[in-house]
Structures are given as structure tokens and as C-alpha cells.
Amino acid sequence: MIKMIITHAAAVHGLDISPEPVGLARVALKRLGLIGKGTERDRRPTIDELNRLFRCFDDNERLTLPMTRIVKFAVATAMRLDEICRVEWTDLDVDRRSPKGY
């Protein structure tokens, strides 16, 4: 993502910046084992852990996202965050009042 932004800035806005260091950094980080594929989860959070998260979300006055609702929805549907947050109006089946395909 950052490489795309830097490339765009150089090509479109004429900034004197090279995206090459991003590629080099990515190679170095992979070889050092600092980035890579995610590991598969082998457990779910306990009710106590979820409640502690919900309290933190609900007590944070600066938080504008409804994180408690999002996490509860994620747990109930087994959907990932990007699946939840990238929903578009075209994904809605108005007649069935549900996402298309469900």
C-alpha cells in the first residue's frame, strides 16, 4: 500500500521520491522474519476477554467507531473485519433484508 502511494506521489504529483526503498525494506523484513503470512488462530477469546475489550471500547470517549457492536457482529457471523467494513449498498438484498447470497 505504501509503495503504491509513493509511486502515485512521484508519477502524478511530481514529487522527487523513489518507491525502491519500500521494496528493499519489505525483502529485509521478510528475511528477518518480522513480516510474513499470518498464523492460523487456534482459539477463540473467552467471554471474560471479550467483556474486558467491550469495557475498554465503551469507556473510551475518543473512540467514534461502534467497536463493541462490530466485534459482537464479527463473533456472531465469523466474518473478518474487512468483510464487515467494506459492505456496500449493492450488497444488500432489500426484499430479504439481508446481504445478497445469504
Backbone as a printed PyTorch tensor [residue, N CA C, xyz], in Angstrom:
tensor([[[  0.8230,  -1.1920,   0.0000],
         [  0.0000,   0.0000,   0.0000],
         [  0.8680,   1.2580,   0.0000]],

        [[  1.8790,   1.2850,   0.8700],
         [  2.7150,   2.4870,   0.9500],
         [  3.4950,   2.6890,  -0.3450]],

        [[  3.9100,   1.5770,  -0.9680],
         [  4.6370,   1.6730,  -2.2330],
         [  3.7490,   2.2910,  -3.3090]],

        [[  2.4780,   1.9110,  -3.3320],
         [  1.5430,   2.4550,  -4.3040],
         [  1.3560,   3.9590,  -4.0860]],

        [[  1.2870,   4.3800,  -2.8410],
         [  1.1080,   5.8010,  -2.5300],
         [  2.3310,   6.5980,  -2.9620]],

        [[  3.5160,   6.0640,  -2.6770],
         [  4.7570,   6.7560,  -3.0620],
         [  4.8820,   6.8220,  -4.5780]],

        [[  4.5550,   5.7230,  -5.2610],
         [  4.6000,   5.7080,  -6.7250],
         [  3.6300,   6.7270,  -7.2960]],

        [[  2.4310,   6.7970,  -6.7290],
         [  1.4370,   7.7750,  -7.1710],
         [  1.9520,   9.2000,  -6.9550]],

        [[  2.5280,   9.4470,  -5.7980],
         [  3.0420,  10.7930,  -5.4930],
         [  4.1220,  11.1980,  -6.4870]],

        [[  4.9910,  10.2620,  -6.8610],
         [  6.0650,  10.5630,  -7.8200],
         [  5.5040,  10.7710,  -9.2180]],

        [[  4.6040,   9.8900,  -9.6530],
         [  4.0990,   9.9380, -11.0240],
         [  3.1050,  11.0720, -11.2580]],

        [[  2.1880,  11.2480, -10.3330],
         [  1.1060,  12.2080, -10.5440],
         [  1.4540,  13.6020, -10.0440]],

        [[  2.1150,  13.6780,  -8.9040],
         [  2.3840,  14.9790,  -8.3000],
         [  3.8170,  15.4450,  -8.4980]],

        [[  4.6280,  14.6380,  -9.1770],
         [  5.9930,  15.0380,  -9.5000],
         [  6.9310,  15.1420,  -8.3090]],

        [[  6.6100,  14.4650,  -7.2030],
         [  7.4960,  14.5060,  -6.0390],
         [  8.7620,  13.7170,  -6.3190]],

        [[  9.8660,  14.2090,  -5.8300],
         [ 11.1520,  13.5450,  -6.0190],
         [ 11.3280,  12.4900,  -4.9360]],

        [[ 10.6690,  11.3490,  -5.1350],
         [ 10.6920,  10.2690,  -4.1560],
         [ 10.6800,   8.9390,  -4.9090]],

        [[ 11.4400,   7.9850,  -4.4180],
         [ 11.5490,   6.6950,  -5.0780],
         [ 10.8500,   5.6130,  -4.2510]],

        [[ 10.0720,   4.7630,  -4.9140],
         [  9.4260,   3.6630,  -4.2010],
         [ 10.3760,   2.4860,  -3.9500]],

        [[ 11.5650,   2.5260,  -4.5160],
         [ 12.5120,   1.4110,  -4.3840],
         [ 12.8400,   1.0470,  -2.9370]],

        [[ 13.0690,   1.9960,  -2.0240],
         [ 13.3700,   1.6220,  -0.6360],
         [ 12.2660,   0.7990,   0.0350]],

        [[ 11.0230,   0.9860,  -0.3950],
         [  9.9240,   0.2170,   0.1810],
         [ 10.0940,  -1.2590,  -0.1580]],

        [[ 10.4260,  -1.5470,  -1.4120],
         [ 10.6550,  -2.9270,  -1.8290],
         [ 11.8290,  -3.5460,  -1.1050]],

        [[ 12.9050,  -2.7870,  -0.9510],
         [ 14.0830,  -3.2780,  -0.2420],
         [ 13.7600,  -3.5570,   1.2310]],

        [[ 13.0000,  -2.6680,   1.8280],
         [ 12.6190,  -2.8500,   3.2390],
         [ 11.7550,  -4.0970,   3.4020]],

        [[ 10.8510,  -4.3210,   2.4510],
         [  9.9780,  -5.4960,   2.5230],
         [ 10.8010,  -6.7860,   2.4610]],

        [[ 11.7920,  -6.8360,   1.5520],
         [ 12.6640,  -8.0090,   1.4380],
         [ 13.4200,  -8.2310,   2.7460]],

        [[ 13.9790,  -7.1450,   3.2980],
         [ 14.7480,  -7.2660,   4.5430],
         [ 13.8630,  -7.7390,   5.6950]],

        [[ 12.6750,  -7.1820,   5.8210],
         [ 11.7670,  -7.5640,   6.9020],
         [ 11.3280,  -9.0210,   6.7860]],

        [[ 11.1000,  -9.4930,   5.5610],
         [ 10.7350, -10.8980,   5.3680],
         [ 11.8830, -11.8100,   5.7750]],

        [[ 13.0950, -11.4720,   5.3620],
         [ 14.2550, -12.3080,   5.6880],
         [ 14.5510, -12.3250,   7.1770]],

        [[ 14.2230, -11.2470,   7.8640],
         [ 14.4260, -11.1880,   9.3090],
         [ 13.2770, -11.8560,  10.0690]],

        [[ 12.2600, -12.2760,   9.3350],
         [ 11.1240, -12.9420,   9.9660],
         [ 10.1840, -11.9940,  10.6820]],

        [[ 10.2530, -10.7190,  10.3480],
         [  9.4200,  -9.7250,  11.0290],
         [  8.0610,  -9.5430,  10.3640]],

        [[  7.9400,  -9.9360,   9.1010],
         [  6.6480,  -9.9080,   8.4260],
         [  6.4950, -11.2100,   7.6520]],

        [[  5.2930, -11.5590,   7.3600],
         [  5.0180, -12.7770,   6.6070],
         [  3.5590, -13.1230,   6.7050]],

        [[  3.2400, -14.3220,   6.3210],
         [  1.8520, -14.7730,   6.3990],
         [  1.4200, -14.8710,   7.8530]],

        [[  0.1750, -14.5570,   8.0990],
         [ -0.3630, -14.6610,   9.4470],
         [ -0.4770, -16.1190,   9.8700]],

        [[ -0.4550, -16.3180,  11.1470],
         [ -0.6090, -17.6740,  11.6570],
         [ -2.0940, -17.9500,  11.8960]],

        [[ -2.4740, -19.1970,  11.6850],
         [ -3.8620, -19.5700,  11.8820],
         [ -4.2030, -19.5300,  13.3670]],

        [[ -5.3790, -18.9990,  13.6640],
         [ -5.7960, -18.9100,  15.0590],
         [ -6.2050, -20.2860,  15.5510]],

        [[ -5.8400, -20.5800,  16.8060],
         [ -6.1830, -21.8880,  17.3500],
         [ -7.1090, -21.7950,  18.5660]],

        [[ -7.5770, -20.5810,  18.8700],
         [ -8.5210, -20.4490,  19.9780],
         [ -9.3800, -19.2160,  19.7750]],

        [[-10.4750, -19.1800,  20.4740],
         [-11.3670, -18.0190,  20.4640],
         [-11.2080, -17.2880,  21.7870]],

        [[-11.4890, -15.9840,  21.7980],
         [-11.4160, -15.2620,  23.0700],
         [-12.5020, -15.7510,  24.0250]],

        [[-12.1910, -15.7120,  25.3090],
         [-13.1810, -16.1150,  26.3090],
         [-14.1980, -14.9910,  26.4870]],

        [[-15.3030, -15.3180,  27.1220],
         [-16.3290, -14.3070,  27.4120],
         [-15.7220, -13.1880,  28.2550]],

        [[-14.8760, -13.5480,  29.2250],
         [-14.2330, -12.5430,  30.0780],
         [-13.3400, -11.6190,  29.2510]],

        [[-12.5690, -12.1860,  28.3290],
         [-11.7000, -11.3640,  27.4840],
         [-12.5270, -10.4270,  26.6020]],

        [[-13.6070, -10.9320,  26.0450],
         [-14.4760, -10.0800,  25.2280],
         [-15.0970,  -8.9710,  26.0600]],

        [[-15.5670,  -9.3040,  27.2520],
         [-16.1610,  -8.2750,  28.1100],
         [-15.1500,  -7.2070,  28.4980]],

        [[-13.9120,  -7.6030,  28.7320],
         [-12.8570,  -6.6190,  29.0440],
         [-12.6180,  -5.7010,  27.8450]],

        [[-12.6110,  -6.2740,  26.6310],
         [-12.4760,  -5.4510,  25.4310],
         [-13.6440,  -4.4810,  25.3030]],

        [[-14.8650,  -4.9910,  25.5080],
         [-16.0480,  -4.1460,  25.3870],
         [-16.0040,  -2.9890,  26.3740]],

        [[-15.5590,  -3.2480,  27.6030],
         [-15.4440,  -2.1700,  28.5940],
         [-14.4470,  -1.1130,  28.1280]],

        [[-13.3200,  -1.5670,  27.5760],
         [-12.3160,  -0.6080,  27.0670],
         [-12.8990,   0.2350,  25.9410]],

        [[-13.5960,  -0.4260,  25.0110],
         [-14.2090,   0.3160,  23.9040],
         [-15.2280,   1.3140,  24.4210]],

        [[-16.1060,   0.8520,  25.3120],
         [-17.1990,   1.6910,  25.7900],
         [-16.7280,   2.8370,  26.6840]],

        [[-15.6070,   2.6590,  27.3660],
         [-15.0820,   3.7020,  28.2510],
         [-14.2230,   4.7340,  27.5250]],

        [[-13.8770,   4.4750,  26.2770],
         [-13.0230,   5.3800,  25.5080],
         [-13.8910,   6.4160,  24.8040]],

        [[-13.9280,   7.6200,  25.3310],
         [-14.7760,   8.6820,  24.7910],
         [-14.3060,   9.1620,  23.4220]],

        [[-13.0280,   8.9460,  23.1020],
         [-12.4930,   9.4050,  21.8070],
         [-12.7960,   8.4350,  20.6770]],

        [[-13.1960,   7.2240,  21.0080],
         [-13.4920,   6.2140,  20.0060],
         [-14.8160,   6.5380,  19.3280]],

        [[-14.7910,   6.6850,  18.0070],
         [-16.0140,   7.0460,  17.2790],
         [-16.6610,   5.8480,  16.5940]],

        [[-15.8970,   4.7800,  16.3740],
         [-16.4630,   3.5820,  15.7590],
         [-17.2170,   2.7660,  16.8150]],

        [[-18.2990,   2.1270,  16.4190],
         [-19.0320,   1.2840,  17.3690],
         [-18.3440,  -0.0800,  17.5080]],

        [[-17.1680,  -0.0980,  18.1010],
         [-16.3440,  -1.2990,  18.1330],
         [-17.0040,  -2.4690,  18.8550]],

        [[-17.7100,  -2.1980,  19.9280],
         [-18.3840,  -3.2890,  20.6360],
         [-19.3740,  -3.9740,  19.7040]],

        [[-20.1540,  -3.1930,  18.9870],
         [-21.1260,  -3.7640,  18.0520],
         [-20.4260,  -4.5060,  16.9240]],

        [[-19.3300,  -3.9560,  16.4260],
         [-18.5930,  -4.6030,  15.3310],
         [-18.0180,  -5.9350,  15.7800]],

        [[-17.4120,  -5.9690,  16.9680],
         [-16.8150,  -7.2150,  17.4640],
         [-17.9050,  -8.2520,  17.7480]],

        [[-19.0010,  -7.8380,  18.3490],
         [-20.0970,  -8.7870,  18.6030],
         [-20.6240,  -9.3580,  17.2850]],

        [[-20.7510,  -8.5200,  16.2720],
         [-21.2080,  -8.9790,  14.9620],
         [-20.1960,  -9.9390,  14.3470]],

        [[-18.9040,  -9.6120,  14.4730],
         [-17.8440, -10.4720,  13.9340],
         [-17.8650, -11.8460,  14.5920]],

        [[-18.0250, -11.8650,  15.9000],
         [-18.0690, -13.1380,  16.6260],
         [-19.2990, -13.9460,  16.2060]],

        [[-20.4330, -13.2790,  16.0690],
         [-21.6770, -13.9790,  15.7330],
         [-21.6780, -14.5220,  14.3080]],

        [[-21.0040, -13.8310,  13.3840],
         [-21.0690, -14.2270,  11.9750],
         [-19.7960, -14.8860,  11.4640]],

        [[-18.7140, -14.8380,  12.2600],
         [-17.4040, -15.3590,  11.8500],
         [-16.8500, -14.6140,  10.6450]],

        [[-17.3060, -13.3820,  10.4520],
         [-16.7840, -12.5630,   9.3600],
         [-15.5370, -11.8210,   9.8300]],

        [[-14.6450, -11.5580,   8.8980],
         [-13.4420, -10.7910,   9.2070],
         [-13.7510,  -9.3070,   9.1100]],

        [[-12.8960,  -8.5020,   9.7130],
         [-13.1280,  -7.0530,   9.7540],
         [-13.3100,  -6.4590,   8.3640]],

        [[-12.4590,  -6.8460,   7.4090],
         [-12.6010,  -6.2600,   6.0720],
         [-13.9030,  -6.6800,   5.4020]],

        [[-14.4130,  -7.8660,   5.7250],
         [-15.6900,  -8.2900,   5.1670],
         [-16.8400,  -7.4760,   5.7610]],

        [[-16.7080,  -7.1010,   7.0090],
         [-17.7490,  -6.3230,   7.6780],
         [-17.7210,  -4.8700,   7.2270]],

        [[-16.5410,  -4.2930,   7.1670],
         [-16.4180,  -2.8480,   6.9430],
         [-16.4170,  -2.4320,   5.4760]],

        [[-16.3220,  -3.3660,   4.5620],
         [-16.3440,  -2.9680,   3.1520],
         [-17.6850,  -3.2420,   2.4880]],

        [[-18.7110,  -3.4730,   3.2720],
         [-20.0380,  -3.7260,   2.7380],
         [-20.5230,  -2.4760,   2.0050]],

        [[-21.1350,  -2.6940,   0.8400],
         [-21.6660,  -1.5950,   0.0390],
         [-23.1680,  -1.7830,  -0.1370]],

        [[-23.8560,  -0.7150,  -0.5090],
         [-25.3010,  -0.7890,  -0.6810],
         [-25.6870,  -1.8430,  -1.7120]],

        [[-24.8490,  -2.0490,  -2.7220],
         [-25.1590,  -3.0380,  -3.7500],
         [-25.1210,  -4.4620,  -3.1990]],

        [[-24.5480,  -4.6540,  -2.0150],
         [-24.5030,  -5.9720,  -1.3800],
         [-25.8030,  -6.3180,  -0.6620]],

        [[-26.7280,  -5.3740,  -0.5620],
         [-27.9570,  -5.5730,   0.2010],
         [-29.0810,  -6.1160,  -0.6730]],

        [[-29.7220,  -7.1680,  -0.2070],
         [-30.9320,  -7.6930,  -0.8310],
         [-32.0950,  -7.0500,  -0.0750]],

        [[-32.6690,  -6.0060,  -0.6370],
         [-33.6870,  -5.2140,   0.0430],
         [-34.9270,  -6.0520,   0.3610]],

        [[-35.3340,  -6.9020,  -0.5710],
         [-36.5340,  -7.7000,  -0.3510],
         [-36.3720,  -8.6610,   0.8240]],

        [[-35.2100,  -9.2690,   0.9530],
         [-34.9750, -10.2360,   2.0340],
         [-34.4030,  -9.5620,   3.2830]],

        [[-34.0460,  -8.2790,   3.1710],
         [-33.4650,  -7.5100,   4.2630],
         [-32.2250,  -8.2110,   4.8240]],

        [[-31.3510,  -8.6420,   3.8990],
         [-30.1100,  -9.3270,   4.2800],
         [-29.0800,  -9.1400,   3.1720]],

        [[-27.8270,  -9.4900,   3.4520],
         [-26.8160,  -9.4090,   2.3940],
         [-27.1430, -10.3840,   1.2770]],

        [[-26.8210, -10.0010,   0.0480],
         [-27.0650, -10.8930,  -1.0900],
         [-26.2500, -12.1600,  -0.9140]],

        [[-26.8680, -13.2810,  -1.2460],
         [-26.1850, -14.5600,  -1.1780],
         [-26.3260, -15.2640,   0.1670]],

        [[-27.0130, -14.6440,   1.1300],
         [-27.1760, -15.2930,   2.4440],
         [-28.5800, -15.7860,   2.6160]]])
